[in-house]
PDB file of C-alpha atoms in Angstrom:
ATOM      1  CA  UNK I1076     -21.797  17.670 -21.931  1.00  0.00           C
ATOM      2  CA  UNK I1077     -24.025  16.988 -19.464  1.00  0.00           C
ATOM      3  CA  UNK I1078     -27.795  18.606 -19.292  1.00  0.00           C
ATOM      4  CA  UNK I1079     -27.791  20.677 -16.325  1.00  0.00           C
ATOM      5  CA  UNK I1080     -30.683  23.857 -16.059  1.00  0.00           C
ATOM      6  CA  UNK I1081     -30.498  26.570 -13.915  1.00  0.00           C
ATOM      7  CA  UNK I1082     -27.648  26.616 -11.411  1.00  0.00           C
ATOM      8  CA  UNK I1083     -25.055  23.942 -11.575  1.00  0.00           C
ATOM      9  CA  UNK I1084     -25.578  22.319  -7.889  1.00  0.00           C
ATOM     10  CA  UNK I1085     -23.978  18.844  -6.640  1.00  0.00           C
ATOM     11  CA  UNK I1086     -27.534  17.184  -6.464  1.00  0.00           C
ATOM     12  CA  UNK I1087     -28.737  18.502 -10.258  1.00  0.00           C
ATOM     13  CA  UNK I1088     -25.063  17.300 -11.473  1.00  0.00           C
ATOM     14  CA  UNK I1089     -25.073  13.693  -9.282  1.00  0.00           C
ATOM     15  CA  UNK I1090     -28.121  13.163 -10.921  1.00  0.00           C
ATOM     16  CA  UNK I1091     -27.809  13.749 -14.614  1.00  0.00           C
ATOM     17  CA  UNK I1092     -23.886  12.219 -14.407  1.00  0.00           C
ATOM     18  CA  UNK I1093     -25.806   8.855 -13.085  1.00  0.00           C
ATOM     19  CA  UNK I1094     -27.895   8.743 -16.189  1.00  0.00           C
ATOM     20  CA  UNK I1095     -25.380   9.378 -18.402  1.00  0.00           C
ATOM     21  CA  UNK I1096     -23.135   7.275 -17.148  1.00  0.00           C
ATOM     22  CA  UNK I1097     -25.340   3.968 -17.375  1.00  0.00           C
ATOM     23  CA  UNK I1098     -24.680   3.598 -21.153  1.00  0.00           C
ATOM     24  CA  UNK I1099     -20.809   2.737 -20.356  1.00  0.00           C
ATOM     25  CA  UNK I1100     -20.957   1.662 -16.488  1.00  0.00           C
ATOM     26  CA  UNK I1101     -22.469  -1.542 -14.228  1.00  0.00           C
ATOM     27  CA  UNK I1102     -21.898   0.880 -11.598  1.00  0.00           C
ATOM     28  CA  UNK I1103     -22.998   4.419 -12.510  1.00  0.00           C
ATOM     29  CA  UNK I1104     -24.195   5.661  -8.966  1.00  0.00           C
ATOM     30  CA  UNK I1105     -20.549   4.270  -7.730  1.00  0.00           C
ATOM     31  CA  UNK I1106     -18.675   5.890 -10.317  1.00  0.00           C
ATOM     32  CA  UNK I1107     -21.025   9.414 -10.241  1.00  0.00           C
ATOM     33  CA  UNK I1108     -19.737   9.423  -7.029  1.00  0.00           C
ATOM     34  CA  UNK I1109     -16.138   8.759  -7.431  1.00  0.00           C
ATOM     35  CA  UNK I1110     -15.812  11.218  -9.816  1.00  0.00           C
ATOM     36  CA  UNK I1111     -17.621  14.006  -7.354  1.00  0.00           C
ATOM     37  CA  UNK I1112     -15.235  13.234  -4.760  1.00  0.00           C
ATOM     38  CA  UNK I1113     -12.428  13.336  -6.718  1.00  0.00           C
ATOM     39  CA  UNK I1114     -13.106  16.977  -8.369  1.00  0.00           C
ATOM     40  CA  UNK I1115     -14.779  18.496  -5.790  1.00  0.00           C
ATOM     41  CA  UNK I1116     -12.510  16.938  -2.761  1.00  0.00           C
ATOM     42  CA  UNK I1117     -15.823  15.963  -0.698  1.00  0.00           C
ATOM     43  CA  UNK I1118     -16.795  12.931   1.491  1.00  0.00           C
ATOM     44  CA  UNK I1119     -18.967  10.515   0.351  1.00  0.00           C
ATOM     45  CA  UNK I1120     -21.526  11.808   3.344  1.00  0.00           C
ATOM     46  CA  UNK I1121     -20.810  15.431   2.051  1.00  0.00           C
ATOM     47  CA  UNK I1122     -22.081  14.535  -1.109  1.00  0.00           C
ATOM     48  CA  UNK I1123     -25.479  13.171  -0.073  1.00  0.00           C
ATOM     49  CA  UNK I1124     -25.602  15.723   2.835  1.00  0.00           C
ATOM     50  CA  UNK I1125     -25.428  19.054   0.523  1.00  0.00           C
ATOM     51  CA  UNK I1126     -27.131  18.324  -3.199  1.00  0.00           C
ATOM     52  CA  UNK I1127     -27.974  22.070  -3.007  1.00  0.00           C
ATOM     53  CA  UNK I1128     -24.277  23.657  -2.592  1.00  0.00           C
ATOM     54  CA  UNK I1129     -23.366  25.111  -6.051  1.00  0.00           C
ATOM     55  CA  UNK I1130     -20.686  23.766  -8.124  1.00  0.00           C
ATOM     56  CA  UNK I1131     -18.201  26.268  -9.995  1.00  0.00           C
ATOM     57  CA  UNK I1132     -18.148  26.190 -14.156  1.00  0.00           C
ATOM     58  CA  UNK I1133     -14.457  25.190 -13.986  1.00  0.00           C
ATOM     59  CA  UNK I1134     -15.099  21.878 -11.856  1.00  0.00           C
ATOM     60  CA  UNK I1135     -18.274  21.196 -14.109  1.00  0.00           C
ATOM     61  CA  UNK I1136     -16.075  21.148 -16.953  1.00  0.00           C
ATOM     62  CA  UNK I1137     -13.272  18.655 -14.938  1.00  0.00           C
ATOM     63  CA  UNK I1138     -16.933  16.110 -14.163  1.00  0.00           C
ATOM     64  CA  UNK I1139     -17.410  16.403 -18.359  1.00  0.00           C
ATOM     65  CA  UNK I1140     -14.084  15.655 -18.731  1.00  0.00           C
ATOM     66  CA  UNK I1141     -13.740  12.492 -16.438  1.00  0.00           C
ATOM     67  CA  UNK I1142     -17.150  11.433 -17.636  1.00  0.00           C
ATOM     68  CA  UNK I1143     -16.125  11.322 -21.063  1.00  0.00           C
ATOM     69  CA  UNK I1144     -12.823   9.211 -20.210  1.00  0.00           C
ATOM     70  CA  UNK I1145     -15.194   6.985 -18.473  1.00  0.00           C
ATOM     71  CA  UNK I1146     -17.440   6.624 -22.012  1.00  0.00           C
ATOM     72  CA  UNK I1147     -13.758   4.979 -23.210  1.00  0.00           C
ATOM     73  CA  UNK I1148     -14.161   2.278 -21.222  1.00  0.00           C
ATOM     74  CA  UNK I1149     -11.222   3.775 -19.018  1.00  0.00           C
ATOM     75  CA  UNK I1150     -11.530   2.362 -15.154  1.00  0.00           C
ATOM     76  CA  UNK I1151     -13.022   5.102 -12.762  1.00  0.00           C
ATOM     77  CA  UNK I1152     -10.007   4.388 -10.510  1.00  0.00           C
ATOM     78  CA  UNK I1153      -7.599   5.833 -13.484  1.00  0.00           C
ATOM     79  CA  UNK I1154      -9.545   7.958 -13.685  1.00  0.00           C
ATOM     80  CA  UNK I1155      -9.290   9.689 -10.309  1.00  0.00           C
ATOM     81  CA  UNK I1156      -5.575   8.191  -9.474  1.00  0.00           C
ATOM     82  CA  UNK I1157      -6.833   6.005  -6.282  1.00  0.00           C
ATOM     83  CA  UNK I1158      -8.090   2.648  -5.722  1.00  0.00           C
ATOM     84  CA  UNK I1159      -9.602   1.366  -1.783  1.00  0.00           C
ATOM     85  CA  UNK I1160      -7.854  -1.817  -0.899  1.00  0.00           C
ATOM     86  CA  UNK I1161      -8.419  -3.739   2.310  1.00  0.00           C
ATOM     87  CA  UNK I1162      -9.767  -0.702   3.606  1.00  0.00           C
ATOM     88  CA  UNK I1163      -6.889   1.635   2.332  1.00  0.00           C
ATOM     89  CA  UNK I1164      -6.739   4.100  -0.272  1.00  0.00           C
ATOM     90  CA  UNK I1165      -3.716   3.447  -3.197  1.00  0.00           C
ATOM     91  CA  UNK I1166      -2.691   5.268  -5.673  1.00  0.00           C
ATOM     92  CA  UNK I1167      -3.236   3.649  -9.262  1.00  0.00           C
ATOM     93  CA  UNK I1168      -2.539   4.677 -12.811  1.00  0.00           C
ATOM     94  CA  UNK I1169      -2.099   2.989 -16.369  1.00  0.00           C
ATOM     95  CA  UNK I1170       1.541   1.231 -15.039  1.00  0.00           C
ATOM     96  CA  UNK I1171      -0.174  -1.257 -12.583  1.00  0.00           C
ATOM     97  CA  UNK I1172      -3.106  -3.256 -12.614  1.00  0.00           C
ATOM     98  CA  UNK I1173      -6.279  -1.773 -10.207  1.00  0.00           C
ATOM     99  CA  UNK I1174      -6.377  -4.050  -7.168  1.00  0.00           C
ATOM    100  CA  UNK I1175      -9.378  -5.957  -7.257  1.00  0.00           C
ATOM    101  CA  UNK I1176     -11.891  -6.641  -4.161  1.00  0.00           C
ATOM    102  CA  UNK I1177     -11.156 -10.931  -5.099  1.00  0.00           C
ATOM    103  CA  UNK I1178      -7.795 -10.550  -4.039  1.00  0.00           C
ATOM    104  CA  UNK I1179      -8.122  -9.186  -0.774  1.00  0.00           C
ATOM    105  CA  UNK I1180      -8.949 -13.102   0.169  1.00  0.00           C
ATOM    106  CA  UNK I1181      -4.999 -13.119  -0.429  1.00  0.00           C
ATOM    107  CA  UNK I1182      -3.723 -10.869   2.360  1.00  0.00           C
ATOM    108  CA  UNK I1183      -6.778 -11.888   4.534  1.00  0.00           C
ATOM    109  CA  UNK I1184      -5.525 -15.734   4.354  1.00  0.00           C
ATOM    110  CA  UNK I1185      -2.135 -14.849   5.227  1.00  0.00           C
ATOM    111  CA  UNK I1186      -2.000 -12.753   8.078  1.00  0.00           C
ATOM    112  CA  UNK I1187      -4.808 -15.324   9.209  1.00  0.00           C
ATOM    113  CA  UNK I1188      -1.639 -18.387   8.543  1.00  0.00           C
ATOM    114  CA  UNK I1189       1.004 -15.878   9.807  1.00  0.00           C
ATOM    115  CA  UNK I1190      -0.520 -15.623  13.291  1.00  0.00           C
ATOM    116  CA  UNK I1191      -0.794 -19.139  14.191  1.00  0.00           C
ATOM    117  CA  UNK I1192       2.371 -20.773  12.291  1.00  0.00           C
ATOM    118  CA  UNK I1193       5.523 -18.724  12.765  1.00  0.00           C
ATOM    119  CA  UNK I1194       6.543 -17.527  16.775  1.00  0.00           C
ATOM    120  CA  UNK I1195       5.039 -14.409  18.167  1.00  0.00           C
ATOM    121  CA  UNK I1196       9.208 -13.428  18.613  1.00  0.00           C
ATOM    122  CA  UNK I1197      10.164 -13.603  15.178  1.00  0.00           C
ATOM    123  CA  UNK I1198      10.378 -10.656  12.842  1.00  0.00           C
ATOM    124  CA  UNK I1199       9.526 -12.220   9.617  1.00  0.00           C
ATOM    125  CA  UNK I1200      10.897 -11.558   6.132  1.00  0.00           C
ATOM    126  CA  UNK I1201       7.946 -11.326   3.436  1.00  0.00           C
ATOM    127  CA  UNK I1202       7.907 -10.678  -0.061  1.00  0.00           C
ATOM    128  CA  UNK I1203       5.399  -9.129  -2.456  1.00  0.00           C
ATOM    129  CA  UNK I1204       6.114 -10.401  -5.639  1.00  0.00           C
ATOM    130  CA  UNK I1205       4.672  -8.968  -8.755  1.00  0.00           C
ATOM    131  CA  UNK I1206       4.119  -6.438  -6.512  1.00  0.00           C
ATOM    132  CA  UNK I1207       2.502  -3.454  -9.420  1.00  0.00           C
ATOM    133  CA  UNK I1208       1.190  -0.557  -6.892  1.00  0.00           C
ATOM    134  CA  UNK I1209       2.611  -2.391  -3.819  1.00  0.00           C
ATOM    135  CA  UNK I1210      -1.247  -2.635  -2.185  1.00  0.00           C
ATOM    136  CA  UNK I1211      -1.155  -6.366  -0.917  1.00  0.00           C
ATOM    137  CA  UNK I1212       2.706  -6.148   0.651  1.00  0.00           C
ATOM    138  CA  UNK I1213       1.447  -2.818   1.877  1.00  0.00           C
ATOM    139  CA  UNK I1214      -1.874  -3.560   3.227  1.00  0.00           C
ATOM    140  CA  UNK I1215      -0.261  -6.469   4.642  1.00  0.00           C
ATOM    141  CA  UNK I1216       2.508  -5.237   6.510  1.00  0.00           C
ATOM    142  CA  UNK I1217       0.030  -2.321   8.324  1.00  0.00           C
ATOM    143  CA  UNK I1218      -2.334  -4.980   8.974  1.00  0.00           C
ATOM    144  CA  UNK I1219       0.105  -7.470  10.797  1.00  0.00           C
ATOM    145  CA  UNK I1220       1.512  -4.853  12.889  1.00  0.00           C
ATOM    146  CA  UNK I1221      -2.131  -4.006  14.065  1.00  0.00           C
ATOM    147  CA  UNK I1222      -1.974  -8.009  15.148  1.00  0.00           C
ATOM    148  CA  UNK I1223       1.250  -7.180  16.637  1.00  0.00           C
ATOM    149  CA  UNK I1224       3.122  -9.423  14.348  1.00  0.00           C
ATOM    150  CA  UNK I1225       6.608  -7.669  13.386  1.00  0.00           C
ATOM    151  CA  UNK I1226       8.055  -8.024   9.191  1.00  0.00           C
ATOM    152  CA  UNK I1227      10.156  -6.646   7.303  1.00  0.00           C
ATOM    153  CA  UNK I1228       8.153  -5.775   3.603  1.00  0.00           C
ATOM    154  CA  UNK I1229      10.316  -6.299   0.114  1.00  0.00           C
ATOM    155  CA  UNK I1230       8.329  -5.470  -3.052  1.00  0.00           C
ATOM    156  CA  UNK I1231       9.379  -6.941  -6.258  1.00  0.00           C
ATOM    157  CA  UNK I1232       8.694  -6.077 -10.078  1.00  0.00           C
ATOM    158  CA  UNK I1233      10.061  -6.312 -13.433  1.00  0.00           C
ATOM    159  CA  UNK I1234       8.424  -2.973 -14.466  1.00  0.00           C
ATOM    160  CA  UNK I1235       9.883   0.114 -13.543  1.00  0.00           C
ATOM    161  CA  UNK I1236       6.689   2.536 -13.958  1.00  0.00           C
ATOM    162  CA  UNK I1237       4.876   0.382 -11.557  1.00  0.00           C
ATOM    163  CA  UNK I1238       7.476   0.381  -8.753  1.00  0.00           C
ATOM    164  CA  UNK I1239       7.310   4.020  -9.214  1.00  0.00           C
ATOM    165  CA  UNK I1240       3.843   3.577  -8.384  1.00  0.00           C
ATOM    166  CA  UNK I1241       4.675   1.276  -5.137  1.00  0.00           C
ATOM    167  CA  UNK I1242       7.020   4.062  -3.723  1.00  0.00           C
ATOM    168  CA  UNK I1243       4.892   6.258  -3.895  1.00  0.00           C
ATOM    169  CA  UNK I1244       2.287   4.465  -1.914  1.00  0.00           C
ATOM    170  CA  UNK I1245       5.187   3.596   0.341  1.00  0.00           C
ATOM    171  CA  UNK I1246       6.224   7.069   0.867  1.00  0.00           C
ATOM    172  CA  UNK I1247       1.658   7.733   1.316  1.00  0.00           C
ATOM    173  CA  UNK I1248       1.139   4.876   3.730  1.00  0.00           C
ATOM    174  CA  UNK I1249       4.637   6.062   6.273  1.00  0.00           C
ATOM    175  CA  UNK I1250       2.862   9.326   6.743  1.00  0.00           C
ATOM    176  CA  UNK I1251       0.592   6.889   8.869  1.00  0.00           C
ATOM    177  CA  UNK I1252       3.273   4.954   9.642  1.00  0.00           C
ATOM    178  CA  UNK I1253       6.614   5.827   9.579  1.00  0.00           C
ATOM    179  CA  UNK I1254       8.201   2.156  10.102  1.00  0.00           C
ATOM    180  CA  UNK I1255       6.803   0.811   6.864  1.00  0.00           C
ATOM    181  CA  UNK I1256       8.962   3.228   5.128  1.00  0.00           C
ATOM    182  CA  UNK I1257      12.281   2.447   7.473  1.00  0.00           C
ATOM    183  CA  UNK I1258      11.289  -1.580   7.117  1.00  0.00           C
ATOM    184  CA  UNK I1259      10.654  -2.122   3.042  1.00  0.00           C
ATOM    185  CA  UNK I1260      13.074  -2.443   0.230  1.00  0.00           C
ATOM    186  CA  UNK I1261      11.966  -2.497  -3.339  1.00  0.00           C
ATOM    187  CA  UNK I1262      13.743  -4.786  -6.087  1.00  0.00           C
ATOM    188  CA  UNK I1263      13.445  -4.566  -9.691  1.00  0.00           C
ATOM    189  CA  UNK I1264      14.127  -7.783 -12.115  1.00  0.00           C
ATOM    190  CA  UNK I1265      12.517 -10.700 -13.493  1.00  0.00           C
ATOM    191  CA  UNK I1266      10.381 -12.955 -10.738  1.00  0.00           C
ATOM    192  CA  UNK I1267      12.649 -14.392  -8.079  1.00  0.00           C
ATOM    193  CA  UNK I1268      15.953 -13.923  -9.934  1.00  0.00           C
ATOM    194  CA  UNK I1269      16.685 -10.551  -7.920  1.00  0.00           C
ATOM    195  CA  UNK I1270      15.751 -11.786  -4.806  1.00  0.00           C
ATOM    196  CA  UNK I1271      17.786 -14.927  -5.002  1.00  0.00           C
ATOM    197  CA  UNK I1272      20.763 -13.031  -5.844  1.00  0.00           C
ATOM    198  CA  UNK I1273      20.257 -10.900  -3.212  1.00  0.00           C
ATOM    199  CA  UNK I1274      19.526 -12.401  -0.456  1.00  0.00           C
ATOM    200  CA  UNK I1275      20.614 -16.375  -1.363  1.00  0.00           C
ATOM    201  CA  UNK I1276      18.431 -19.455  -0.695  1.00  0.00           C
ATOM    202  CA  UNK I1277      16.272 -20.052   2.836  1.00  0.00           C
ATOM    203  CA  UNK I1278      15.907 -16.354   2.991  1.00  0.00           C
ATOM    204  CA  UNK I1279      12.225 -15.226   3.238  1.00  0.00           C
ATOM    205  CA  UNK I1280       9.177 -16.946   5.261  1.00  0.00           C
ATOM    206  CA  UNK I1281       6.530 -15.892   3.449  1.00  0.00           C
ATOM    207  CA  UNK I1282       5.962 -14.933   0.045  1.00  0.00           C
ATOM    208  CA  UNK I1283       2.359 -13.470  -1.249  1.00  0.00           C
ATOM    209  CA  UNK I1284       1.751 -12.609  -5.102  1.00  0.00           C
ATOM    210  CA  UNK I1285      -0.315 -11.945  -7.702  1.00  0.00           C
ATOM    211  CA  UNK I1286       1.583 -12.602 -10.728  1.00  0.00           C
ATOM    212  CA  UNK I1287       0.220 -12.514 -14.752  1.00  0.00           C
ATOM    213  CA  UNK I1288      -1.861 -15.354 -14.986  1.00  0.00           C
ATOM    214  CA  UNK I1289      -4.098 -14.504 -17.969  1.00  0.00           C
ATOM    215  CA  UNK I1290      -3.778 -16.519 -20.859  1.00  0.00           C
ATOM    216  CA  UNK I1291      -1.940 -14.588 -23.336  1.00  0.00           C
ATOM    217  CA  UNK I1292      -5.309 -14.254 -26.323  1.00  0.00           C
ATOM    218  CA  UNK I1293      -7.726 -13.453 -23.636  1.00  0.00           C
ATOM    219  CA  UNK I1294      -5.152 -10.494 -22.383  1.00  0.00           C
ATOM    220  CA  UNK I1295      -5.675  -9.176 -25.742  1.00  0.00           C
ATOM    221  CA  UNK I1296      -9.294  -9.650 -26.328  1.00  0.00           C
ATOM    222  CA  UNK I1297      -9.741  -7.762 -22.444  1.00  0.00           C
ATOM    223  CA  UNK I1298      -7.746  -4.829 -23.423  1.00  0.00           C
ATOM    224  CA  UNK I1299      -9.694  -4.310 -26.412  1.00  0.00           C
ATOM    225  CA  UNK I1300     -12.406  -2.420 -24.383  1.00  0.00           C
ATOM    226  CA  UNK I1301     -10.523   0.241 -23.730  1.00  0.00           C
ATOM    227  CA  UNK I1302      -9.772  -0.352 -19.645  1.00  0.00           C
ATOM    228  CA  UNK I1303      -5.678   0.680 -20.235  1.00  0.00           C
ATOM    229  CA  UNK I1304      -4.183  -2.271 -17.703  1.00  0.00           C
ATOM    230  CA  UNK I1305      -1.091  -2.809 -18.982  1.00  0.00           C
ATOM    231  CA  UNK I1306      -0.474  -5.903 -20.725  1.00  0.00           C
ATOM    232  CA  UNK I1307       2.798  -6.982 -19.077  1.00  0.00           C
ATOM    233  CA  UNK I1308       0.442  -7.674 -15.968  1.00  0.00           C
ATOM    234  CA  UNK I1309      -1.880  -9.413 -17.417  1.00  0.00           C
ATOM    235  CA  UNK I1310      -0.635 -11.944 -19.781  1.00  0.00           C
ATOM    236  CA  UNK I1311       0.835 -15.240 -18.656  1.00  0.00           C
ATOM    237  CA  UNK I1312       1.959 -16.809 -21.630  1.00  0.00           C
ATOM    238  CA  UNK I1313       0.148 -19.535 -23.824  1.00  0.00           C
ATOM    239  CA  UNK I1314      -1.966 -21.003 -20.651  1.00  0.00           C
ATOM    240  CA  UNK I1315      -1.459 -18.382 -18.330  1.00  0.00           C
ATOM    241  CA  UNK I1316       1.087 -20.484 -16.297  1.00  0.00           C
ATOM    242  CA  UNK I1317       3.872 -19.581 -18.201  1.00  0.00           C
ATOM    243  CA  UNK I1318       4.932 -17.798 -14.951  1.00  0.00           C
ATOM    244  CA  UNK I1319       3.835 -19.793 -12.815  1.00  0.00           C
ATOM    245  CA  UNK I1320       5.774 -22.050 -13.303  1.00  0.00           C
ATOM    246  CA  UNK I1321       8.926 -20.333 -13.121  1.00  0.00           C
ATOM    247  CA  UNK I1322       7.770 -18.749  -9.798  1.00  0.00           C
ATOM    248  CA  UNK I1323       6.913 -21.888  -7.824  1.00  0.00           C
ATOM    249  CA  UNK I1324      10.493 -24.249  -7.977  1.00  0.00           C
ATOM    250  CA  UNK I1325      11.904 -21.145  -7.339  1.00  0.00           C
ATOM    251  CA  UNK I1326       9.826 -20.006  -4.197  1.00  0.00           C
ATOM    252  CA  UNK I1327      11.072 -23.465  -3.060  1.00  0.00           C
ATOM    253  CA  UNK I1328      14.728 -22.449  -3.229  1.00  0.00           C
ATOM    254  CA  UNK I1329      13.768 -18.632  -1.314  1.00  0.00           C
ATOM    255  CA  UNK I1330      11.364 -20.004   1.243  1.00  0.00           C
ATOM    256  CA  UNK I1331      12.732 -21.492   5.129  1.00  0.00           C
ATOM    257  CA  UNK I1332      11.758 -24.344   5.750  1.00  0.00           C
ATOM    258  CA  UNK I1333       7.974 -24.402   7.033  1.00  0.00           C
ATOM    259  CA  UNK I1334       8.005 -21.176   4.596  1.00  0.00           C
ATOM    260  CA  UNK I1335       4.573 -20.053   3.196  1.00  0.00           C
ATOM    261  CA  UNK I1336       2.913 -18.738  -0.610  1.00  0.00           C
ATOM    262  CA  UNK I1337       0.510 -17.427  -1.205  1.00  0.00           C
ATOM    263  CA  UNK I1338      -0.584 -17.186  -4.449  1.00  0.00           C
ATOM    264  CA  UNK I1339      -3.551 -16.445  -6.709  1.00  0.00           C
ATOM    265  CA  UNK I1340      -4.786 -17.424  -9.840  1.00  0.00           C
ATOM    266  CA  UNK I1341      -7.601 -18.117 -12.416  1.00  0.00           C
ATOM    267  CA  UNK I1342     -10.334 -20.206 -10.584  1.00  0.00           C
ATOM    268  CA  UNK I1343      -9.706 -22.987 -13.574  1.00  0.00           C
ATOM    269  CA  UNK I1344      -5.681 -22.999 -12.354  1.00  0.00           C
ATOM    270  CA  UNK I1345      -6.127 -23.820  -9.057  1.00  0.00           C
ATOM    271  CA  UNK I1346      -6.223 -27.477  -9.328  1.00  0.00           C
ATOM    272  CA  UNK I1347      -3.156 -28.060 -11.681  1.00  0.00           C
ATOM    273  CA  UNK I1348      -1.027 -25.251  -9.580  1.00  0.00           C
ATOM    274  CA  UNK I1349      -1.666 -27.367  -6.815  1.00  0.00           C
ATOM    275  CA  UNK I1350      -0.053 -30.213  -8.898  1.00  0.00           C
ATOM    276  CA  UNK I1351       3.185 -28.042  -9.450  1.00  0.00           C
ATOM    277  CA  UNK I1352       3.517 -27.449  -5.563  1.00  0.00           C
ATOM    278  CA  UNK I1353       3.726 -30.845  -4.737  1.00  0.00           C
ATOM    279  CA  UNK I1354       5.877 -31.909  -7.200  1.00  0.00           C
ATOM    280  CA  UNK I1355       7.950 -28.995  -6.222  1.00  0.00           C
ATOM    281  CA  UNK I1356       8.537 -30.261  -2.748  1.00  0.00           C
ATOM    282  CA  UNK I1357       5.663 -28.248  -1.010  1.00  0.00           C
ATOM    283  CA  UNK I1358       2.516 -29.542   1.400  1.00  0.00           C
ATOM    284  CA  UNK I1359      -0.120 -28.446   3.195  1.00  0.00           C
ATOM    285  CA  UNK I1360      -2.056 -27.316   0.035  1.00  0.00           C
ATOM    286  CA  UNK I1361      -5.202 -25.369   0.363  1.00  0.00           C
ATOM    287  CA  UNK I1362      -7.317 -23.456  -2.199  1.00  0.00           C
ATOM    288  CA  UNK I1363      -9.068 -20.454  -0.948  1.00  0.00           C
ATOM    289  CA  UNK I1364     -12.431 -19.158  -2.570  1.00  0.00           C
ATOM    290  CA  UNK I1365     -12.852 -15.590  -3.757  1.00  0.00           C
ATOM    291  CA  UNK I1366     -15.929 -12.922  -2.748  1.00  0.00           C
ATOM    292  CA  UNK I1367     -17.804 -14.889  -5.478  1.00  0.00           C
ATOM    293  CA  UNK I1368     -17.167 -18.267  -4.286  1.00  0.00           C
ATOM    294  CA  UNK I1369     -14.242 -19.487  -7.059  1.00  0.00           C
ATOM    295  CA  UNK I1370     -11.267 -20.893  -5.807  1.00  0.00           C
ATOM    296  CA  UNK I1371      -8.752 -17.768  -6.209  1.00  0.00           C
ATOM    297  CA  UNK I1372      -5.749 -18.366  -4.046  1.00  0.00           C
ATOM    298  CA  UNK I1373      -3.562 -21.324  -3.338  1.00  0.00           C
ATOM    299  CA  UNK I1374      -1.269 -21.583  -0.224  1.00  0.00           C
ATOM    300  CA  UNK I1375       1.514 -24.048  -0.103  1.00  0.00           C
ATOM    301  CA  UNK I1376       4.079 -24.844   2.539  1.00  0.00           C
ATOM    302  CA  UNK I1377       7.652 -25.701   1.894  1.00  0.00           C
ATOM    303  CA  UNK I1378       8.648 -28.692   3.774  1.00  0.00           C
TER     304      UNK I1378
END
């Protein structure tokens, strides 16, 4: 439990959760404060605005209670259900991997490609494959309609419990929006088979994902720490690739021609995925560099 004298106030409690939570966490003052907001439904300016309003006993024992998940090793964002993406809030839990800051550099690459390549006219078919909670299709699509830049979304995953996930951030994100709602489609199967037999070949103009790209060991060995991402989004095979490879001859066959990917990776993958796109009849390869300065994503064209 935490140590907390006299009256149990958000600044006493802020406090001592910091210090206990620098045992488990490179971000304790972050985390503290997710965890505040999250029980006591305050702002992030609330909570450094009013250290002296009291907290209740019952949502004391609901800060214990997340703190000691967090002593797991669990992620503070399954912890408190949501994740911030490109400056939106998601909801996350054990189905889907968290969204990580590094692949933001995804959707910010393509809507930066989308608004110089294809005509202002078109209303353009994209797909967000591998899509887990649905934030980069999502985050996407609300982003290229603030450029003015018209799609229709289609969100695709093997795993059931993480579309679940994706409509419900659908369903979240139309209360903002209603048209995201009336414009997506969600698909369930293995890679690009659905969408192929859907919608046939020459079908889509841009595709962005984030597919399993972990080498299968090293999935283990990360798990072992207790963070919960599921597996079945982490591992790609032997090399990581294993995907990969299926994904990019197929993207071919879906993509128009002048079609786009985007798609990240392990900064060591780069180079050789780069390989597989232009011996899979793509050009205009770049690599893109993460927050950190590794390359992350790699965008191809189909010719």
């Amino acid at each position: 439990m935490l140590t907390i004298t006299r009256l149990y106030t958000l600044g006493s409690i802020r406090k001592d959760l910091i210090n206990r939570l620098k045992d488990c966490s490179s971000t304790p003052v972050l985390d503290a404060d997710c965890i505040l907001k999250h029980v006591l439904k305050l702002t992030k300016e609330e909570i450094f605005l009013k250290p002296d309003i009291p907290v209740s006993k019952k949502n004391y024992r609901k800060i214990c209670k997340n703190l000691s998940k967090r002593k797991t090793g669990l992620p503070i964002a399954y912890i408190t259900g949501q994740k911030e993406f490109y400056g939106y809030d998601f909801y996350v839990n054990t189905s889907v991997l968290i969204p990580k800051p590094d692949t933001e550099i995804l959707v910010e690459k393509a809507l930066e490609k989308t608004g110089t390549v294809f005509p202002s006219n078109k209303t353009l078919r994209v797909l967000d494959l591998c899509t887990g909670s649905g934030a980069v299709g999502i985050a996407f699509y609300l982003e290229a309609l603030k450029n003015g830049i018209s799609c229709e979304m289609f969100f695709s995953d093997i795993s059931s419990k993480a579309l679940k996930v994706c409509h419900k951030n659908i369903e979240f994100h139309s209360e903002r929006d209603p048209s995201l709602k009336k414009r997506t489609k969600i698909l369930k199967g293995n890679l690009l088979t659905p969408v192929l037999k859907t919608f046939g070949k020459e079908s889509f103009d841009l595709i962005l994902t984030n597919p399993p790209y972990v080498p299968e060991k090293t999935s283990r060995e990360l798990l072992k720490d207790g963070r919960a991402e599921p597996l079945l989004a982490l591992n790609g095979g032997a090399d990581g690739l294993a995907l990969i490879r299926k994904i990019i001859p197929d993207a071919r066959k879906l993509l128009v021609p002048g079609g786009l990917i985007f798609l990240e990776s392990g900064e060591t993958q780069t180079e050789i995925i780069s390989r597989y796109f232009l011996d899979n009849g793509f050009c205009s390869i770049i690599r893109h560099r993460d927050l950190e300065g590794q390359f992350r994503v790699t965008e191809a064209r189909k010719q």
